[in-house]
Amino acid sequence: MSALMKVGAVIITMGNRPDELRALLDSVAKQDGDRVEVVVVGNGSPVPDVPEGVRTIELPENLGIPGGRNVGIEAFGPSGRDVDILLFLDDDGLLAHHDTAELCRQAFAADPKLGIVSFRIADPDSGVTQRRHVPRLRASDPMRSSRVTTFLGGANAVRTQVFAEVGGLPDEFFYAHEETDLAWRALDAGWMIDYRSDMVLFHPTTAPSRHAVYHRMVARNRVWLARRNLPAPLVPVYLGVWMLLTLLRRPSRPALRAWFGGFREGWTTSCGPRRPMKWRTVWRLTRLGRPPVI
C-alpha cells in the first residue's frame, strides 16, 4: 500500500537563503521511491532559481508561515488532494537521509488513523536536538519516538485527508502556535500524531526569540489558541499556567512588555471561529502526557 501513496512537499521562502534552499531541494530529489513533487512558495518575495520540475508560486505579500503553507497545500488541489502526504520543510533545513519519504509512506500506510508525523530536528554539525524541538513534556531523550500532541512546523508530514476534514493552518496566526491549533483539531477529529526520531531534518541551532515579533505573537496566539479550541473552563487555567511559566523564565523588561501587549491583543481581537474540543479529546491529550492546561 505504501507504494501507492503519493508524496508532495511544500517549502516557503523569503528568498534570502538561495544556497540553503537549493541544498534542501537536492535532498528532496534524492529521496527513495517515486519522485516527490515540490512546490516552493515565495512569501512576499521572488523565488530564487530552482531545479527544473520544481513548481513555484510568488505571493505579492508575506502571508505569514501558516498563510504561505496554506497556499502551498492548495497548489496540490483543494486540501492537497492530488497527493496523499505533504511534507512541510523549512527552507534552511536539509533531509538527512534518503529514506524519509519512504518511511512516511510506510508509516501512513500501516496506521490508517495516523494523521501527522513530526520529524526530529538535529543540528548538522553537532547532531544535537534542542529540547524545544521534541514535541512532548518529557523531552530529555530525543531519540525516543512516541505518540505526541503537537508537531514541529518546519519538519513534518501530514496526511492530506486531515486538511480535508479539519481545514488548514490558521492564516490569522501569521507566526507561532499554528501547528498546535491544527494538531488539536486533528486529534479532536480522531487522528493521531507521531514523533519519529528516525526521520531527521538537519537545521542549524537557533533561538525562536531571534524574530522581532516573537514575544508579542507567542502571547497573542496562545490566547487565540485557547479561545478557539479549549472548553470554556480550561481557557483561564491554560492561560494562567502559561502566564506563570513566562514570569518564571524572567524575560527582559522589553520582552515582558511585548508579551503582555500580545496577551492583551489576544483577548481584544478576533481569534477566528471557535470550535471547542470534546472532553474526550481533553482526556486523550492527558493520557498522551500533555493535558491541555500546559
mmCIF file with all atom_site columns, C-alpha atoms in Angstrom, residues 18 50 97 168 174 182 186 207 210 240 245 251 262:
data_model
loop_
_atom_site.group_PDB
_atom_site.id
_atom_site.type_symbol
_atom_site.label_atom_id
_atom_site.label_alt_id
_atom_site.label_comp_id
_atom_site.label_asym_id
_atom_site.label_entity_id
_atom_site.label_seq_id
_atom_site.pdbx_PDB_ins_code
_atom_site.Cartn_x
_atom_site.Cartn_y
_atom_site.Cartn_z
_atom_site.occupancy
_atom_site.B_iso_or_equiv
_atom_site.pdbx_formal_charge
_atom_site.auth_seq_id
_atom_site.auth_comp_id
_atom_site.auth_asym_id
_atom_site.auth_atom_id
_atom_site.pdbx_PDB_model_num
ATOM 1  C CA . PRO A 1 18  ? 19.135 30.557 -2.015 1.00 0.00 ? 18  PRO A CA 1
ATOM 2  C CA . VAL A 1 50  ? 15.206 26.208 -8.533 1.00 0.00 ? 50  VAL A CA 1
ATOM 3  C CA . HIS A 1 97  ? 18.592 10.580 4.895  1.00 0.00 ? 97  HIS A CA 1
ATOM 4  C CA . GLY A 1 168 ? -5.720 24.068 7.008  1.00 0.00 ? 168 GLY A CA 1
ATOM 5  C CA . PHE A 1 174 ? 0.908  34.560 10.977 1.00 0.00 ? 174 PHE A CA 1
ATOM 6  C CA . LEU A 1 182 ? -4.029 22.166 13.659 1.00 0.00 ? 182 LEU A CA 1
ATOM 7  C CA . ALA A 1 186 ? -6.828 16.792 14.135 1.00 0.00 ? 186 ALA A CA 1
ATOM 8  C CA . ALA A 1 207 ? 16.632 30.620 19.174 1.00 0.00 ? 207 ALA A CA 1
ATOM 9  C CA . ARG A 1 210 ? 15.535 35.902 17.092 1.00 0.00 ? 210 ARG A CA 1
ATOM 10 C CA . GLY A 1 240 ? -2.894 31.227 33.774 1.00 0.00 ? 240 GLY A CA 1
ATOM 11 C CA . LEU A 1 245 ? 5.671  29.953 33.261 1.00 0.00 ? 245 LEU A CA 1
ATOM 12 C CA . PRO A 1 251 ? 12.318 37.613 30.392 1.00 0.00 ? 251 PRO A CA 1
ATOM 13 C CA . GLY A 1 262 ? 0.316  40.386 22.811 1.00 0.00 ? 262 GLY A CA 1
#
